PDB file of C-alpha atoms in Angstrom:
ATOM      1  CA  UNK A  11       0.000   0.000   0.000  1.00  0.00           C
ATOM      2  CA  UNK A  12       1.346   3.438  -0.890  1.00  0.00           C
ATOM      3  CA  UNK A  13       0.545   6.742   0.750  1.00  0.00           C
ATOM      4  CA  UNK A  14      -0.927   9.339  -1.564  1.00  0.00           C
ATOM      5  CA  UNK A  15      -1.075  13.068  -1.116  1.00  0.00           C
ATOM      6  CA  UNK A  16      -4.744  13.946  -1.497  1.00  0.00           C
ATOM      7  CA  UNK A  17      -4.239  17.688  -1.172  1.00  0.00           C
ATOM      8  CA  UNK A  18      -2.608  17.986  -4.605  1.00  0.00           C
ATOM      9  CA  UNK A  19      -4.003  16.557  -7.835  1.00  0.00           C
ATOM     10  CA  UNK A  20      -2.862  12.970  -8.286  1.00  0.00           C
ATOM     11  CA  UNK A  21      -0.969  12.548 -11.581  1.00  0.00           C
ATOM     12  CA  UNK A  22      -2.416   9.030 -12.007  1.00  0.00           C
ATOM     13  CA  UNK A  23      -6.048  10.022 -11.464  1.00  0.00           C
ATOM     14  CA  UNK A  24      -5.977  13.611 -12.787  1.00  0.00           C
ATOM     15  CA  UNK A  25      -3.155  13.765 -15.356  1.00  0.00           C
ATOM     16  CA  UNK A  26      -4.704  16.816 -17.035  1.00  0.00           C
ATOM     17  CA  UNK A  27      -3.343  18.992 -14.211  1.00  0.00           C
ATOM     18  CA  UNK A  28       0.214  18.018 -15.215  1.00  0.00           C
ATOM     19  CA  UNK A  29      -0.049  17.684 -18.996  1.00  0.00           C
ATOM     20  CA  UNK A  30       2.413  19.886 -20.929  1.00  0.00           C
ATOM     21  CA  UNK A  31       3.667  21.488 -17.686  1.00  0.00           C
ATOM     22  CA  UNK A  32       7.400  21.297 -18.617  1.00  0.00           C
ATOM     23  CA  UNK A  33       6.754  22.931 -21.997  1.00  0.00           C
ATOM     24  CA  UNK A  34       4.563  25.610 -20.446  1.00  0.00           C
ATOM     25  CA  UNK A  35       7.186  26.278 -17.782  1.00  0.00           C
ATOM     26  CA  UNK A  36       9.796  26.829 -20.510  1.00  0.00           C
ATOM     27  CA  UNK A  37       7.511  29.255 -22.373  1.00  0.00           C
ATOM     28  CA  UNK A  38       6.719  31.077 -19.115  1.00  0.00           C
ATOM     29  CA  UNK A  39      10.434  31.261 -18.274  1.00  0.00           C
ATOM     30  CA  UNK A  40      11.192  32.918 -21.636  1.00  0.00           C
ATOM     31  CA  UNK A  41       8.361  35.431 -21.123  1.00  0.00           C
ATOM     32  CA  UNK A  42       9.504  36.184 -17.572  1.00  0.00           C
ATOM     33  CA  UNK A  43      13.092  36.627 -18.746  1.00  0.00           C
ATOM     34  CA  UNK A  44      11.982  39.174 -21.360  1.00  0.00           C
ATOM     35  CA  UNK A  45       9.925  41.036 -18.734  1.00  0.00           C
ATOM     36  CA  UNK A  46      12.854  41.042 -16.294  1.00  0.00           C
ATOM     37  CA  UNK A  47      15.206  42.387 -18.980  1.00  0.00           C
ATOM     38  CA  UNK A  48      12.697  45.096 -19.926  1.00  0.00           C
ATOM     39  CA  UNK A  49      12.242  46.247 -16.319  1.00  0.00           C
ATOM     40  CA  UNK A  50      16.014  46.183 -15.785  1.00  0.00           C
ATOM     41  CA  UNK A  51      16.538  48.249 -18.937  1.00  0.00           C
ATOM     42  CA  UNK A  52      14.083  50.821 -17.579  1.00  0.00           C
ATOM     43  CA  UNK A  53      16.066  50.972 -14.354  1.00  0.00           C
ATOM     44  CA  UNK A  54      19.221  51.661 -16.388  1.00  0.00           C
ATOM     45  CA  UNK A  55      17.426  54.460 -18.239  1.00  0.00           C
ATOM     46  CA  UNK A  56      16.279  56.011 -14.956  1.00  0.00           C
ATOM     47  CA  UNK A  57      19.857  55.912 -13.643  1.00  0.00           C
ATOM     48  CA  UNK A  58      20.931  57.890 -16.713  1.00  0.00           C
ATOM     49  CA  UNK A  59      23.012  54.953 -17.907  1.00  0.00           C
ATOM     50  CA  UNK A  60      25.039  54.522 -14.725  1.00  0.00           C
ATOM     51  CA  UNK A  61      23.162  51.305 -14.001  1.00  0.00           C
ATOM     52  CA  UNK A  62      24.830  49.777 -17.032  1.00  0.00           C
ATOM     53  CA  UNK A  63      27.970  49.304 -14.926  1.00  0.00           C
ATOM     54  CA  UNK A  64      26.048  47.062 -12.527  1.00  0.00           C
ATOM     55  CA  UNK A  65      23.522  45.639 -14.981  1.00  0.00           C
ATOM     56  CA  UNK A  66      24.035  42.029 -13.856  1.00  0.00           C
ATOM     57  CA  UNK A  67      23.277  43.038 -10.272  1.00  0.00           C
ATOM     58  CA  UNK A  68      20.200  44.993 -11.404  1.00  0.00           C
ATOM     59  CA  UNK A  69      18.998  41.929 -13.319  1.00  0.00           C
ATOM     60  CA  UNK A  70      19.454  39.775 -10.223  1.00  0.00           C
ATOM     61  CA  UNK A  71      17.580  42.164  -7.934  1.00  0.00           C
ATOM     62  CA  UNK A  72      14.783  42.926 -10.392  1.00  0.00           C
ATOM     63  CA  UNK A  73      14.348  39.229 -11.174  1.00  0.00           C
ATOM     64  CA  UNK A  74      14.227  38.323  -7.489  1.00  0.00           C
ATOM     65  CA  UNK A  75      11.676  41.015  -6.655  1.00  0.00           C
ATOM     66  CA  UNK A  76       9.580  40.313  -9.776  1.00  0.00           C
ATOM     67  CA  UNK A  77       9.435  36.574  -9.122  1.00  0.00           C
ATOM     68  CA  UNK A  78       8.737  36.873  -5.398  1.00  0.00           C
ATOM     69  CA  UNK A  79       6.006  39.513  -5.760  1.00  0.00           C
ATOM     70  CA  UNK A  80       4.201  37.817  -8.642  1.00  0.00           C
ATOM     71  CA  UNK A  81       4.328  34.395  -6.966  1.00  0.00           C
ATOM     72  CA  UNK A  82       3.076  35.874  -3.689  1.00  0.00           C
ATOM     73  CA  UNK A  83       0.184  37.769  -5.286  1.00  0.00           C
ATOM     74  CA  UNK A  84      -1.143  35.143  -7.673  1.00  0.00           C
ATOM     75  CA  UNK A  85       0.905  31.978  -7.144  1.00  0.00           C
ATOM     76  CA  UNK A  86       2.252  32.464 -10.663  1.00  0.00           C
ATOM     77  CA  UNK A  87       4.563  34.820 -12.515  1.00  0.00           C
ATOM     78  CA  UNK A  88       3.094  36.833 -15.390  1.00  0.00           C
ATOM     79  CA  UNK A  89       4.575  34.341 -17.838  1.00  0.00           C
ATOM     80  CA  UNK A  90       2.980  31.456 -15.961  1.00  0.00           C
ATOM     81  CA  UNK A  91      -0.374  33.242 -15.956  1.00  0.00           C
ATOM     82  CA  UNK A  92      -0.181  33.625 -19.739  1.00  0.00           C
ATOM     83  CA  UNK A  93       0.244  29.862 -20.175  1.00  0.00           C
ATOM     84  CA  UNK A  94      -2.305  28.994 -17.440  1.00  0.00           C
ATOM     85  CA  UNK A  95       0.060  27.580 -14.823  1.00  0.00           C
ATOM     86  CA  UNK A  96       0.123  28.168 -11.105  1.00  0.00           C
ATOM     87  CA  UNK A  97       2.123  26.916  -8.154  1.00  0.00           C
ATOM     88  CA  UNK A  98       0.616  25.070  -5.216  1.00  0.00           C
ATOM     89  CA  UNK A  99       2.365  24.250  -1.961  1.00  0.00           C
ATOM     90  CA  UNK A 100       2.460  20.777  -0.413  1.00  0.00           C
ATOM     91  CA  UNK A 101      -0.958  21.420   1.189  1.00  0.00           C
ATOM     92  CA  UNK A 102      -2.510  22.352  -2.162  1.00  0.00           C
ATOM     93  CA  UNK A 103      -2.731  26.053  -1.287  1.00  0.00           C
ATOM     94  CA  UNK A 104      -1.568  28.946  -3.412  1.00  0.00           C
ATOM     95  CA  UNK A 105       1.789  30.454  -2.487  1.00  0.00           C
ATOM     96  CA  UNK A 106       1.956  33.063   0.237  1.00  0.00           C
ATOM     97  CA  UNK A 107       4.846  35.508   0.631  1.00  0.00           C
ATOM     98  CA  UNK A 108       6.972  33.019   2.577  1.00  0.00           C
ATOM     99  CA  UNK A 109       6.523  30.242   0.015  1.00  0.00           C
ATOM    100  CA  UNK A 110       7.168  32.654  -2.842  1.00  0.00           C
ATOM    101  CA  UNK A 111      10.342  33.914  -1.159  1.00  0.00           C
ATOM    102  CA  UNK A 112      11.673  30.395  -0.485  1.00  0.00           C
ATOM    103  CA  UNK A 113      10.823  29.210  -4.005  1.00  0.00           C
ATOM    104  CA  UNK A 114      12.583  32.229  -5.491  1.00  0.00           C
ATOM    105  CA  UNK A 115      15.699  31.571  -3.405  1.00  0.00           C
ATOM    106  CA  UNK A 116      15.675  27.932  -4.556  1.00  0.00           C
ATOM    107  CA  UNK A 117      15.220  29.010  -8.167  1.00  0.00           C
ATOM    108  CA  UNK A 118      18.127  31.463  -7.990  1.00  0.00           C
ATOM    109  CA  UNK A 119      20.407  28.880  -6.374  1.00  0.00           C
ATOM    110  CA  UNK A 120      19.487  26.353  -9.084  1.00  0.00           C
ATOM    111  CA  UNK A 121      20.121  28.845 -11.859  1.00  0.00           C
ATOM    112  CA  UNK A 122      23.455  29.955 -10.432  1.00  0.00           C
ATOM    113  CA  UNK A 123      24.826  26.405  -9.971  1.00  0.00           C
ATOM    114  CA  UNK A 124      24.773  24.796 -13.414  1.00  0.00           C
ATOM    115  CA  UNK A 125      24.628  21.109 -12.320  1.00  0.00           C
ATOM    116  CA  UNK A 126      21.642  21.925 -10.099  1.00  0.00           C
ATOM    117  CA  UNK A 127      19.872  23.554 -13.048  1.00  0.00           C
ATOM    118  CA  UNK A 128      20.472  20.462 -15.199  1.00  0.00           C
ATOM    119  CA  UNK A 129      19.187  18.245 -12.372  1.00  0.00           C
ATOM    120  CA  UNK A 130      16.117  20.452 -12.016  1.00  0.00           C
ATOM    121  CA  UNK A 131      15.353  20.198 -15.737  1.00  0.00           C
ATOM    122  CA  UNK A 132      15.784  16.411 -15.678  1.00  0.00           C
ATOM    123  CA  UNK A 133      13.420  16.174 -12.714  1.00  0.00           C
ATOM    124  CA  UNK A 134      10.810  18.333 -14.490  1.00  0.00           C
ATOM    125  CA  UNK A 135      10.956  16.087 -17.529  1.00  0.00           C
ATOM    126  CA  UNK A 136      10.900  12.753 -15.683  1.00  0.00           C
ATOM    127  CA  UNK A 137       8.899  13.109 -12.448  1.00  0.00           C
ATOM    128  CA  UNK A 138       5.183  12.323 -12.391  1.00  0.00           C
ATOM    129  CA  UNK A 139       4.286  15.823 -11.198  1.00  0.00           C
ATOM    130  CA  UNK A 140       6.866  17.590 -13.426  1.00  0.00           C
ATOM    131  CA  UNK A 141       8.547  19.062 -10.335  1.00  0.00           C
ATOM    132  CA  UNK A 142      11.890  20.814 -10.497  1.00  0.00           C
ATOM    133  CA  UNK A 143      14.550  20.561  -7.802  1.00  0.00           C
ATOM    134  CA  UNK A 144      13.141  23.413  -5.700  1.00  0.00           C
ATOM    135  CA  UNK A 145       9.649  21.930  -6.046  1.00  0.00           C
ATOM    136  CA  UNK A 146      10.896  18.576  -4.770  1.00  0.00           C
ATOM    137  CA  UNK A 147      12.565  20.219  -1.769  1.00  0.00           C
ATOM    138  CA  UNK A 148       9.505  22.354  -0.922  1.00  0.00           C
ATOM    139  CA  UNK A 149       6.859  19.824  -1.938  1.00  0.00           C
ATOM    140  CA  UNK A 150       5.353  22.358  -4.348  1.00  0.00           C
ATOM    141  CA  UNK A 151       4.003  21.717  -7.835  1.00  0.00           C
ATOM    142  CA  UNK A 152       3.239  23.715 -10.939  1.00  0.00           C
ATOM    143  CA  UNK A 153      -0.156  22.675 -12.287  1.00  0.00           C
ATOM    144  CA  UNK A 154      -2.453  23.708 -15.090  1.00  0.00           C
ATOM    145  CA  UNK A 155      -4.829  26.254 -13.669  1.00  0.00           C
ATOM    146  CA  UNK A 156      -8.396  25.051 -13.325  1.00  0.00           C
ATOM    147  CA  UNK A 157     -11.005  26.982 -15.283  1.00  0.00           C
ATOM    148  CA  UNK A 158     -12.632  29.745 -13.260  1.00  0.00           C
ATOM    149  CA  UNK A 159     -16.295  30.596 -13.597  1.00  0.00           C
TER     150      UNK A 159
END
């Protein structure tokens, strides 16, 4: 007998919640990267070009704030919302500020350490719930958003 988590959709019983999630996450990541670059470019303009000297740092800060705020306010970044994805925590609830902050830290660590990023991608492509490394650690999942009436 196996224990099942009944607070999150079961990939065996409700596979539609997890269908195409890795592809949608990639599309959302590209959209979010473009948004982050655009916001960072605006910051450089407002610093009269001086921000160009620390552009990598601006990208890091803007990306961290963007990801944390959007995950905390809707459990999805703007890119994820466009492709109808949302995160749920291990209890099946939408992310709060704490969950969003922890997930963003995990994401940034994964992105900055190349082998961890590769491992995260492999996990997204092979696990039943399409969870990345940070998702496995936190128990969170990215699922297709249910239709709202």
